[in-house]
mmCIF file of C-alpha atoms in Angstrom:
data_model
loop_
_atom_site.group_PDB
_atom_site.id
_atom_site.type_symbol
_atom_site.label_atom_id
_atom_site.label_comp_id
_atom_site.label_asym_id
_atom_site.label_seq_id
_atom_site.Cartn_x
_atom_site.Cartn_y
_atom_site.Cartn_z
ATOM 1 C CA MET A 112 36.256 -119.111 -21.280
ATOM 2 C CA ALA A 113 35.290 -117.578 -17.911
ATOM 3 C CA ALA A 114 35.979 -114.071 -19.230
ATOM 4 C CA LYS A 115 33.825 -114.787 -22.283
ATOM 5 C CA ILE A 116 30.919 -115.952 -20.138
ATOM 6 C CA SER A 117 31.356 -112.899 -17.930
ATOM 7 C CA LEU A 118 31.150 -110.622 -20.957
ATOM 8 C CA VAL A 119 28.000 -112.368 -22.172
ATOM 9 C CA GLU A 120 26.403 -112.037 -18.751
ATOM 10 C CA ARG A 121 27.228 -108.336 -18.645
ATOM 11 C CA GLN A 122 25.623 -107.874 -22.052
ATOM 12 C CA LYS A 123 22.493 -109.682 -20.862
ATOM 13 C CA LYS A 124 22.277 -107.477 -17.764
ATOM 14 C CA ARG A 125 22.783 -104.389 -19.878
ATOM 15 C CA ALA A 126 19.918 -105.401 -22.186
ATOM 16 C CA VAL A 127 17.577 -105.891 -19.214
ATOM 17 C CA ALA A 128 18.714 -102.577 -17.716
ATOM 18 C CA ILE A 129 17.981 -100.696 -20.951
ATOM 19 C CA TRP A 130 14.495 -102.239 -21.014
ATOM 20 C CA LEU A 131 13.947 -101.083 -17.415
ATOM 21 C CA LEU A 132 15.211 -97.587 -18.219
ATOM 22 C CA ALA A 133 12.759 -97.451 -21.116
ATOM 23 C CA GLY A 134 10.087 -98.228 -18.528
ATOM 24 C CA VAL A 135 11.277 -95.319 -16.376
ATOM 25 C CA ILE A 136 11.000 -92.973 -19.364
ATOM 26 C CA MET A 137 7.493 -94.271 -20.074
ATOM 27 C CA ILE A 138 6.492 -93.687 -16.436
ATOM 28 C CA ILE A 139 7.751 -90.097 -16.674
ATOM 29 C CA ILE A 140 5.770 -89.553 -19.888
ATOM 30 C CA GLN A 141 2.719 -91.133 -18.251
ATOM 31 C CA THR A 142 3.033 -88.736 -15.318
ATOM 32 C CA LEU A 143 3.291 -85.772 -17.682
ATOM 33 C CA LEU A 144 0.160 -86.952 -19.488
ATOM 34 C CA GLY A 145 -1.522 -87.058 -16.092
ATOM 35 C CA GLY A 146 -0.508 -83.433 -15.651
ATOM 36 C CA VAL A 147 -2.048 -82.535 -18.992
ATOM 37 C CA THR A 148 -5.337 -84.237 -18.063
ATOM 38 C CA ARG A 149 -5.407 -82.204 -14.851
ATOM 39 C CA LEU A 150 -4.526 -78.894 -16.523
ATOM 40 C CA THR A 151 -7.125 -79.419 -19.266
ATOM 41 C CA GLY A 152 -9.809 -80.619 -16.845
ATOM 42 C CA SER A 153 -9.974 -83.966 -18.635
ATOM 43 C CA GLY A 154 -9.429 -86.416 -15.785
ATOM 44 C CA LEU A 155 -13.107 -87.139 -15.090
ATOM 45 C CA SER A 156 -14.245 -87.432 -18.706
ATOM 46 C CA ILE A 157 -14.131 -91.257 -18.630
ATOM 47 C CA THR A 158 -16.481 -92.355 -15.902
ATOM 48 C CA LYS A 159 -15.971 -96.120 -16.176
ATOM 49 C CA TRP A 160 -12.936 -98.284 -15.543
ATOM 50 C CA ASN A 161 -12.656 -100.941 -18.209
ATOM 51 C CA PRO A 162 -9.068 -102.264 -18.010
ATOM 52 C CA LEU A 163 -9.433 -104.700 -20.920
ATOM 53 C CA PHE A 164 -11.730 -103.172 -23.542
ATOM 54 C CA GLY A 165 -11.254 -99.539 -22.492
ATOM 55 C CA ILE A 166 -8.224 -99.402 -24.769
ATOM 56 C CA LEU A 167 -10.624 -98.493 -27.590
ATOM 57 C CA PRO A 168 -12.304 -95.063 -27.613
ATOM 58 C CA PRO A 169 -15.973 -94.795 -28.633
ATOM 59 C CA LEU A 170 -16.223 -95.912 -32.246
ATOM 60 C CA ASN A 171 -19.637 -94.620 -33.259
ATOM 61 C CA ASN A 172 -22.065 -91.866 -32.359
ATOM 62 C CA LYS A 173 -24.111 -94.120 -30.066
ATOM 63 C CA GLN A 174 -21.043 -94.966 -27.998
ATOM 64 C CA TRP A 175 -20.007 -91.307 -27.856
ATOM 65 C CA GLU A 176 -23.463 -90.296 -26.631
ATOM 66 C CA ALA A 177 -23.340 -93.002 -23.950
ATOM 67 C CA ALA A 178 -19.940 -91.793 -22.741
ATOM 68 C CA PHE A 179 -21.131 -88.170 -22.757
ATOM 69 C CA ASN A 180 -24.285 -89.075 -20.824
ATOM 70 C CA GLY A 181 -22.119 -90.719 -18.165
ATOM 71 C CA TYR A 182 -20.116 -87.489 -17.845
ATOM 72 C CA LYS A 183 -23.329 -85.462 -17.537
ATOM 73 C CA GLN A 184 -24.150 -87.265 -14.269
ATOM 74 C CA ILE A 185 -21.178 -85.900 -12.323
ATOM 75 C CA GLY A 186 -20.708 -82.572 -10.567
ATOM 76 C CA GLN A 187 -17.961 -81.312 -12.866
ATOM 77 C CA PHE A 188 -20.378 -81.231 -15.790
ATOM 78 C CA LYS A 189 -23.264 -79.819 -13.752
ATOM 79 C CA TYR A 190 -21.323 -76.979 -12.109
ATOM 80 C CA ILE A 191 -18.549 -76.163 -14.591
ATOM 81 C CA ASN A 192 -19.125 -77.664 -18.039
ATOM 82 C CA SER A 193 -22.896 -77.714 -18.409
ATOM 83 C CA SER A 194 -22.557 -75.793 -21.686
ATOM 84 C CA PHE A 195 -20.420 -78.542 -23.220
ATOM 85 C CA THR A 196 -21.420 -79.967 -26.553
ATOM 86 C CA LEU A 197 -20.429 -83.447 -27.712
ATOM 87 C CA SER A 198 -17.521 -81.857 -29.589
ATOM 88 C CA ASP A 199 -16.280 -80.174 -26.387
ATOM 89 C CA PHE A 200 -16.550 -83.466 -24.550
ATOM 90 C CA LYS A 201 -14.507 -85.258 -27.196
ATOM 91 C CA SER A 202 -11.670 -82.750 -26.748
ATOM 92 C CA ILE A 203 -11.272 -83.527 -23.024
ATOM 93 C CA PHE A 204 -12.016 -87.225 -23.492
ATOM 94 C CA PHE A 205 -8.983 -87.512 -25.762
ATOM 95 C CA TRP A 206 -6.444 -86.562 -23.065
ATOM 96 C CA GLU A 207 -7.826 -88.929 -20.434
ATOM 97 C CA TRP A 208 -8.070 -91.733 -23.004
ATOM 98 C CA LEU A 209 -4.439 -91.102 -24.055
ATOM 99 C CA HIS A 210 -3.371 -91.124 -20.404
ATOM 100 C CA ARG A 211 -5.014 -94.514 -19.850
ATOM 101 C CA PHE A 212 -3.840 -95.836 -23.229
ATOM 102 C CA TRP A 213 -0.227 -94.996 -22.376
ATOM 103 C CA ALA A 214 -0.626 -96.753 -19.014
ATOM 104 C CA ARG A 215 -1.775 -99.881 -20.860
ATOM 105 C CA MET A 216 1.162 -99.608 -23.275
ATOM 106 C CA LEU A 217 3.462 -99.362 -20.284
ATOM 107 C CA GLY A 218 2.023 -102.621 -19.003
ATOM 108 C CA VAL A 219 2.423 -104.212 -22.444
ATOM 109 C CA VAL A 220 6.076 -103.140 -22.715
ATOM 110 C CA PHE A 221 6.847 -104.601 -19.284
ATOM 111 C CA ALA A 222 4.883 -107.815 -19.925
ATOM 112 C CA PHE A 223 6.322 -108.531 -23.377
ATOM 113 C CA GLY A 224 9.821 -107.593 -22.278
ATOM 114 C CA PHE A 225 9.523 -109.873 -19.260
ATOM 115 C CA VAL A 226 8.385 -112.818 -21.397
ATOM 116 C CA TYR A 227 11.098 -112.189 -24.000
ATOM 117 C CA PHE A 228 13.946 -112.046 -21.479
ATOM 118 C CA LEU A 229 12.515 -114.990 -19.580
ATOM 119 C CA VAL A 230 12.455 -117.150 -22.723
ATOM 120 C CA LYS A 231 15.967 -115.979 -23.661
ATOM 121 C CA LYS A 232 17.125 -116.845 -20.111
ATOM 122 C CA TYR A 233 18.477 -113.371 -19.415
ATOM 123 C CA PHE A 234 17.168 -113.352 -15.851
ATOM 124 C CA THR A 235 19.175 -114.499 -12.857
ATOM 125 C CA THR A 236 17.885 -115.804 -9.535
ATOM 126 C CA GLU A 237 18.532 -112.501 -7.742
ATOM 127 C CA MET A 238 16.236 -110.695 -10.193
ATOM 128 C CA ILE A 239 13.130 -112.657 -9.176
ATOM 129 C CA ARG A 240 12.251 -110.723 -6.025
ATOM 130 C CA PRO A 241 12.760 -107.254 -7.599
ATOM 131 C CA PHE A 242 10.505 -108.238 -10.496
ATOM 132 C CA ILE A 243 7.763 -109.417 -8.128
ATOM 133 C CA VAL A 244 7.936 -106.086 -6.297
ATOM 134 C CA LEU A 245 7.994 -104.213 -9.599
ATOM 135 C CA PHE A 246 4.818 -105.835 -10.911
ATOM 136 C CA LEU A 247 3.050 -105.368 -7.564
ATOM 137 C CA LEU A 248 3.947 -101.668 -7.571
ATOM 138 C CA GLY A 249 2.701 -101.348 -11.155
ATOM 139 C CA GLY A 250 -0.632 -102.964 -10.343
ATOM 140 C CA LEU A 251 -0.994 -100.856 -7.200
ATOM 141 C CA GLN A 252 -0.354 -97.705 -9.216
ATOM 142 C CA GLY A 253 -3.218 -98.518 -11.570
ATOM 143 C CA LEU A 254 -5.567 -99.251 -8.673
ATOM 144 C CA ILE A 255 -4.661 -95.992 -6.895
ATOM 145 C CA GLY A 256 -5.297 -94.120 -10.150
ATOM 146 C CA TRP A 257 -8.827 -95.460 -10.443
ATOM 147 C CA LEU A 258 -9.576 -94.855 -6.747
ATOM 148 C CA MET A 259 -8.411 -91.273 -7.268
ATOM 149 C CA VAL A 260 -10.741 -90.796 -10.249
ATOM 150 C CA LYS A 261 -13.656 -92.221 -8.243
ATOM 151 C CA THR A 262 -13.313 -89.397 -5.683
ATOM 152 C CA GLY A 263 -14.549 -87.005 -8.376
ATOM 153 C CA LEU A 264 -17.242 -89.212 -9.911
ATOM 154 C CA ASN A 265 -20.196 -87.911 -7.938
ATOM 155 C CA SER A 266 -22.765 -85.148 -8.198
ATOM 156 C CA GLU A 267 -21.098 -82.850 -5.648
ATOM 157 C CA ASP A 268 -17.374 -82.616 -6.392
ATOM 158 C CA ILE A 269 -15.923 -80.851 -9.424
ATOM 159 C CA HIS A 270 -12.378 -82.238 -9.139
ATOM 160 C CA VAL A 271 -10.699 -85.322 -7.720
ATOM 161 C CA ASN A 272 -9.597 -85.233 -4.086
ATOM 162 C CA TYR A 273 -6.225 -83.492 -3.783
ATOM 163 C CA ILE A 274 -4.912 -86.051 -1.280
ATOM 164 C CA ALA A 275 -5.839 -88.911 -3.621
ATOM 165 C CA LEU A 276 -4.108 -87.031 -6.435
ATOM 166 C CA ALA A 277 -0.953 -86.772 -4.312
ATOM 167 C CA CYS A 278 -1.068 -90.501 -3.520
ATOM 168 C CA HIS A 279 -1.355 -91.291 -7.235
ATOM 169 C CA PHE A 280 1.601 -89.066 -8.113
ATOM 170 C CA ILE A 281 3.848 -90.253 -5.275
ATOM 171 C CA SER A 282 3.124 -93.908 -6.023
ATOM 172 C CA ALA A 283 4.191 -93.241 -9.632
ATOM 173 C CA MET A 284 7.448 -91.717 -8.366
ATOM 174 C CA VAL A 285 8.068 -94.693 -6.065
ATOM 175 C CA LEU A 286 7.541 -97.016 -9.035
ATOM 176 C CA ALA A 287 9.916 -94.956 -11.208
ATOM 177 C CA CYS A 288 12.598 -94.822 -8.492
ATOM 178 C CA TYR A 289 12.379 -98.545 -7.816
ATOM 179 C CA THR A 290 12.617 -99.350 -11.536
ATOM 180 C CA LEU A 291 15.574 -96.998 -11.905
ATOM 181 C CA TRP A 292 17.373 -98.524 -8.908
ATOM 182 C CA PHE A 293 16.824 -102.011 -10.332
ATOM 183 C CA ALA A 294 18.306 -100.874 -13.667
ATOM 184 C CA LEU A 295 21.307 -99.257 -11.961
ATOM 185 C CA GLN A 296 22.079 -102.525 -10.176
ATOM 186 C CA LEU A 297 22.427 -104.197 -13.568
ATOM 187 C CA LEU A 298 24.124 -101.348 -15.396
ATOM 188 C CA ILE A 299 26.691 -99.755 -13.068
ATOM 189 C CA THR A 300 29.774 -101.711 -12.018
ATOM 190 C CA GLU A 301 31.316 -101.543 -8.556
ATOM 191 C CA GLU A 302 34.501 -99.974 -9.933
ATOM 192 C CA ILE A 303 32.792 -96.622 -10.537
ATOM 193 C CA ARG A 304 30.913 -96.489 -7.217
ATOM 194 C CA LEU A 305 32.205 -95.462 -3.803
ATOM 195 C CA THR A 306 31.287 -95.656 -0.135
ATOM 196 C CA ASN A 307 30.636 -92.613 2.013
ATOM 197 C CA SER A 308 28.199 -93.208 4.853
ATOM 198 C CA ARG A 309 27.871 -89.518 5.733
ATOM 199 C CA LEU A 310 27.084 -88.414 2.188
ATOM 200 C CA ASN A 311 24.817 -91.435 1.843
ATOM 201 C CA ARG A 312 22.751 -90.326 4.843
ATOM 202 C CA VAL A 313 22.603 -86.734 3.609
ATOM 203 C CA THR A 314 21.451 -87.874 0.162
ATOM 204 C CA ILE A 315 18.725 -90.049 1.706
ATOM 205 C CA SER A 316 17.577 -87.065 3.786
ATOM 206 C CA ILE A 317 17.423 -84.826 0.718
ATOM 207 C CA ILE A 318 15.453 -87.429 -1.247
ATOM 208 C CA THR A 319 13.043 -87.843 1.672
ATOM 209 C CA LEU A 320 12.487 -84.081 1.843
ATOM 210 C CA LEU A 321 12.071 -84.001 -1.929
ATOM 211 C CA PHE A 322 9.271 -86.576 -1.637
ATOM 212 C CA VAL A 323 7.596 -84.274 0.896
ATOM 213 C CA GLN A 324 8.017 -81.422 -1.569
ATOM 214 C CA LEU A 325 6.580 -83.495 -4.405
ATOM 215 C CA THR A 326 3.584 -84.273 -2.201
ATOM 216 C CA TYR A 327 3.022 -80.564 -1.613
ATOM 217 C CA GLY A 328 3.436 -80.009 -5.346
ATOM 218 C CA ALA A 329 0.607 -82.477 -5.940
ATOM 219 C CA PHE A 330 -1.459 -80.658 -3.290
ATOM 220 C CA MET A 331 -0.751 -77.441 -5.211
ATOM 221 C CA ALA A 332 -2.037 -79.056 -8.390
ATOM 222 C CA GLY A 333 -5.119 -80.593 -6.777
ATOM 223 C CA LEU A 334 -6.105 -77.381 -5.003
ATOM 224 C CA LYS A 335 -5.240 -75.127 -7.986
ATOM 225 C CA ALA A 336 -3.081 -73.280 -5.454
ATOM 226 C CA ALA A 337 -0.598 -71.683 -7.878
ATOM 227 C CA ALA A 338 -3.106 -68.965 -8.741
ATOM 228 C CA VAL A 339 -3.806 -67.928 -5.136
ATOM 229 C CA ALA A 340 -0.456 -66.112 -4.930
ATOM 230 C CA HIS A 341 1.063 -64.871 -8.164
ATOM 231 C CA THR A 342 3.808 -62.684 -6.693
ATOM 232 C CA TRP A 343 7.426 -63.445 -5.784
ATOM 233 C CA PRO A 344 9.376 -63.364 -3.488
ATOM 234 C CA ASP A 345 6.436 -62.253 -1.340
ATOM 235 C CA ILE A 346 3.079 -64.018 -1.202
ATOM 236 C CA ASN A 347 0.453 -61.430 -2.061
ATOM 237 C CA GLY A 348 2.509 -58.787 -0.271
ATOM 238 C CA MET A 349 3.274 -60.998 2.736
ATOM 239 C CA TYR A 350 6.044 -63.420 3.617
ATOM 240 C CA LEU A 351 4.091 -65.314 6.264
ATOM 241 C CA PRO A 352 0.378 -65.697 5.494
ATOM 242 C CA PRO A 353 -1.792 -65.249 8.606
ATOM 243 C CA THR A 354 -3.734 -68.364 7.612
ATOM 244 C CA ILE A 355 -0.681 -70.495 8.445
ATOM 245 C CA PHE A 356 -1.867 -70.476 12.069
ATOM 246 C CA THR A 357 -5.468 -71.354 11.180
ATOM 247 C CA ASN A 358 -6.665 -74.716 12.519
ATOM 248 C CA ASP A 359 -9.028 -77.307 11.072
ATOM 249 C CA LEU A 360 -8.908 -76.025 7.499
ATOM 250 C CA VAL A 361 -9.801 -79.397 6.040
ATOM 251 C CA ARG A 362 -12.626 -80.038 8.491
ATOM 252 C CA ASP A 363 -14.031 -76.535 7.977
ATOM 253 C CA ASN A 364 -13.648 -76.887 4.193
ATOM 254 C CA ASN A 365 -11.782 -73.568 4.061
ATOM 255 C CA ILE A 366 -10.197 -74.239 0.671
ATOM 256 C CA GLY A 367 -8.918 -70.677 0.217
ATOM 257 C CA ALA A 368 -6.914 -70.694 3.447
ATOM 258 C CA LEU A 369 -5.782 -74.265 2.853
ATOM 259 C CA SER A 370 -4.529 -73.350 -0.633
ATOM 260 C CA ILE A 371 -2.464 -70.381 0.539
ATOM 261 C CA ASN A 372 -0.961 -72.493 3.332
ATOM 262 C CA VAL A 373 -0.006 -75.254 0.887
ATOM 263 C CA HIS A 374 1.451 -72.611 -1.428
ATOM 264 C CA PHE A 375 3.554 -71.187 1.437
ATOM 265 C CA MET A 376 4.811 -74.637 2.464
ATOM 266 C CA HIS A 377 5.700 -75.545 -1.124
ATOM 267 C CA ARG A 378 7.809 -72.402 -1.483
ATOM 268 C CA THR A 379 9.443 -72.809 1.924
ATOM 269 C CA ILE A 380 10.454 -76.427 1.340
ATOM 270 C CA ALA A 381 11.830 -75.405 -2.059
ATOM 271 C CA TYR A 382 14.202 -72.919 -0.393
ATOM 272 C CA VAL A 383 15.335 -75.541 2.112
ATOM 273 C CA LEU A 384 15.874 -78.136 -0.620
ATOM 274 C CA PHE A 385 17.838 -75.691 -2.738
ATOM 275 C CA THR A 386 20.126 -74.848 0.193
ATOM 276 C CA LEU A 387 20.678 -78.497 1.098
ATOM 277 C CA ILE A 388 21.534 -79.466 -2.469
ATOM 278 C CA MET A 389 24.043 -76.599 -2.686
ATOM 279 C CA PHE A 390 25.741 -77.888 0.488
ATOM 280 C CA TRP A 391 25.538 -81.467 -0.814
ATOM 281 C CA PHE A 392 27.159 -80.397 -4.079
ATOM 282 C CA GLY A 393 30.055 -78.832 -2.195
ATOM 283 C CA ALA A 394 30.437 -81.877 0.058
ATOM 284 C CA THR A 395 30.648 -84.262 -2.901
ATOM 285 C CA ALA A 396 33.551 -82.333 -4.471
ATOM 286 C CA ARG A 397 36.181 -83.815 -2.161
ATOM 287 C CA ASN A 398 35.023 -87.392 -2.745
ATOM 288 C CA ALA A 399 34.672 -86.913 -6.496
ATOM 289 C CA ASN A 400 38.236 -85.577 -6.721
ATOM 290 C CA LYS A 401 39.611 -88.257 -4.405
ATOM 291 C CA HIS A 402 38.160 -91.130 -6.430
ATOM 292 C CA LYS A 403 38.920 -90.171 -10.018
ATOM 293 C CA GLU A 404 37.506 -93.432 -11.345
ATOM 294 C CA SER A 405 34.081 -92.821 -9.812
ATOM 295 C CA ILE A 406 31.362 -91.288 -11.996
ATOM 296 C CA LEU A 407 30.348 -89.113 -9.028
ATOM 297 C CA LYS A 408 32.476 -86.316 -10.482
ATOM 298 C CA THR A 409 29.948 -86.185 -13.336
ATOM 299 C CA THR A 410 26.655 -87.162 -11.707
ATOM 300 C CA ARG A 411 27.036 -84.690 -8.809
ATOM 301 C CA TRP A 412 26.429 -81.893 -11.318
ATOM 302 C CA TRP A 413 22.999 -83.196 -12.287
ATOM 303 C CA PRO A 414 21.115 -82.250 -9.083
ATOM 304 C CA PHE A 415 23.034 -78.963 -8.958
ATOM 305 C CA ALA A 416 21.910 -77.888 -12.432
ATOM 306 C CA LEU A 417 18.394 -79.295 -12.124
ATOM 307 C CA VAL A 418 17.593 -77.628 -8.800
ATOM 308 C CA TRP A 419 18.566 -74.223 -10.244
ATOM 309 C CA LEU A 420 16.350 -74.844 -13.261
ATOM 310 C CA GLN A 421 13.540 -76.086 -11.032
ATOM 311 C CA VAL A 422 13.581 -72.970 -8.849
ATOM 312 C CA LEU A 423 13.517 -70.683 -11.880
ATOM 313 C CA LEU A 424 10.643 -72.639 -13.425
ATOM 314 C CA GLY A 425 8.747 -72.534 -10.134
ATOM 315 C CA ILE A 426 9.066 -68.748 -9.942
ATOM 316 C CA ALA A 427 8.065 -68.345 -13.594
ATOM 317 C CA THR A 428 5.056 -70.627 -13.126
ATOM 318 C CA VAL A 429 3.819 -68.621 -10.145
ATOM 319 C CA LEU A 430 4.294 -65.283 -11.928
ATOM 320 C CA CYS A 431 2.399 -66.581 -14.981
ATOM 321 C CA SER A 432 -0.506 -67.975 -12.953
ATOM 322 C CA THR A 433 -2.450 -64.793 -13.786
ATOM 323 C CA MET A 434 -2.474 -65.983 -17.403
ATOM 324 C CA ILE A 435 -4.665 -69.017 -16.746
ATOM 325 C CA VAL A 436 -7.535 -69.178 -19.234
ATOM 326 C CA PRO A 437 -9.979 -72.066 -18.627
ATOM 327 C CA GLY A 438 -10.153 -74.458 -21.548
ATOM 328 C CA THR A 439 -6.801 -73.442 -23.030
ATOM 329 C CA PHE A 440 -3.259 -74.779 -22.785
ATOM 330 C CA GLY A 441 -1.062 -71.695 -22.691
ATOM 331 C CA THR A 442 2.080 -70.327 -21.057
ATOM 332 C CA PHE A 443 1.143 -71.235 -17.493
ATOM 333 C CA GLU A 444 0.228 -74.805 -18.401
ATOM 334 C CA ILE A 445 3.455 -75.323 -20.363
ATOM 335 C CA LEU A 446 5.541 -73.959 -17.478
ATOM 336 C CA ALA A 447 3.642 -76.138 -14.997
ATOM 337 C CA GLU A 448 4.393 -79.240 -17.075
ATOM 338 C CA LEU A 449 8.083 -78.298 -17.361
ATOM 339 C CA HIS A 450 8.165 -77.692 -13.604
ATOM 340 C CA GLN A 451 6.794 -81.189 -13.024
ATOM 341 C CA LEU A 452 9.203 -82.736 -15.549
ATOM 342 C CA VAL A 453 12.297 -81.156 -13.991
ATOM 343 C CA ALA A 454 11.097 -82.217 -10.527
ATOM 344 C CA MET A 455 11.059 -85.821 -11.726
ATOM 345 C CA PHE A 456 14.494 -85.460 -13.328
ATOM 346 C CA LEU A 457 15.815 -83.996 -10.064
ATOM 347 C CA LEU A 458 14.479 -86.965 -8.121
ATOM 348 C CA MET A 459 15.987 -89.449 -10.589
ATOM 349 C CA SER A 460 19.352 -87.661 -10.514
ATOM 350 C CA LEU A 461 19.489 -87.904 -6.724
ATOM 351 C CA VAL A 462 18.575 -91.592 -6.842
ATOM 352 C CA VAL A 463 21.460 -92.190 -9.270
ATOM 353 C CA ASN A 464 23.860 -90.405 -6.914
ATOM 354 C CA LEU A 465 22.527 -92.347 -3.947
ATOM 355 C CA TYR A 466 23.248 -95.595 -5.765
ATOM 356 C CA ILE A 467 26.779 -94.472 -6.595
ATOM 357 C CA LEU A 468 27.370 -93.587 -2.933
ATOM 358 C CA ASN A 469 26.277 -97.084 -1.862
ATOM 359 C CA GLY A 470 29.241 -98.862 -3.438
ATOM 360 C CA LYS A 471 31.999 -100.944 -1.892
ATOM 361 C CA MET A 472 34.945 -98.804 -2.990
ATOM 362 C CA ALA A 473 37.131 -97.689 -0.096
ATOM 363 C CA GLN A 474 36.689 -94.145 1.145
#
């Protein structure tokens, strides 16, 4: 009877884990939609935050005119899109509405799933605290998103603040990582994990550096910094921009120098990350071969393959930055979205490996 109950409990945990993994996938899609809104210049098209009734787009011409008039009050319209017609406005409104709609659907999936599993008594006592943290992180993510949008809803700025954009993106990644870790706790058994404190520390260090890199990637996006240097391996004929030693760029509002510095740092951290992951991949070989039953022998390949793909996409994105055409979604924009997607997959793959290296199996 005990074995039967154990099997039932494992099936319950697996069901909850699959629901959580679906949430991770939805977060990744939500982040990609955020990238599309940025690349299409759509992020400021909805100037009001209406969490409850904002799920519906304007339904008649009067409502569309009211939404368009709200957009006309901000700097982005005045300085960039003053020639927009109502039809043009509708095209950018769609992407921001879809981005917010998907965020609401994400909340619905989590809420309904939580109620369903609660009623079915799938939850255990040790799941309570993680769920509280999960819902707090989800609510915080929505709040940070609106605060980010507000930085661009004025008559002076034409885009949201790049630091606020980075906070919004990183908070989404923290939410995705936490949800993934929670799911792994329910899905992966101790028998296929192992313990290696040295590799564990190295993996944590790589993930930490990757978060720094993701932050710089968000800075790149917010500052439109990809286009300031469209050559590789040099940066506009140089390997060390002279602006790297310039002080007070933010205070002096020297966006050009700040952009090239961010671009340089993003490339430099990428090289360091690539090197570290290559060393990490080699270091995991011995442990993967020693513990045949561990899934590390499979999962160690994920960061290896993804970091190669990510570097190639990064180079291609930079080289294609000359192809940017305002108001279109072409080669550069597609590559930029793929670059962001693979970055998220790389982060998730490292989190999976970190969880596997935190097991109780003997070294």
